[in-house]
């Protein structure tokens, strides 16, 4: 009798699996700005060399990092193609201004697949003339190392058994030369301006032109729109500085021209200044 009563109670109030707290998702990005990525993680490159992550860090250049998997039916290729397009239009040169790194989140992916992806994407990248294969490496690795890297980046993904696919965010990461997370860029289309500013920002001024550094004072990354936006006050200050610089340059040119005119009309130096 008691057993029947318990069975009826369970049927009336079925036990549900626990749900994540509000704001927490299995597929998400938790930004960890300025945090380091672990350099001792081990992977295999497209040439079947066993490598450590820190071999691709500390080279005095920012690193543009993406997490994908090579048999992804759609999203990963959109991210990589968008990244190639944005980098090509940024005016930055692979191997000179930045390096790139693509890591597979699927532990079953092979170096052969990595080599095919590397050849396909890098071939469409502009400004790569001085680059080597290591300047944009494609890596595979064991599940524990992939999970450790994803965890350090705040990149939350999951395997969906029903679709036999990974569910994951669309995001790329820009690292400082010493391997700290400098910026997250979201989506499948990356503005050339945003990529350029993110790389210049991560380099702490070692990459880019004087104009880039001035622009960084006028633009700030907006976490809401996930784009670099004009900071009005800084933009006005920057504009005022440019006007002042132009006036000062113009006056200096006029002053030098006047000196030359006086010297040519008075070669003996008899005229008063």
Coordinates of C-alpha atoms in Angstrom, one line a residue, residues 12 19 106 172 217 261:
X12 CA 2.4 13.2 -9.9
X19 CA 18.8 23.4 -14.3
X106 CA 37.4 18.0 -31.1
X172 CA 37.8 34.9 -31.5
X217 CA 42.5 57.2 -27.8
X261 CA 63.5 84.5 -48.5

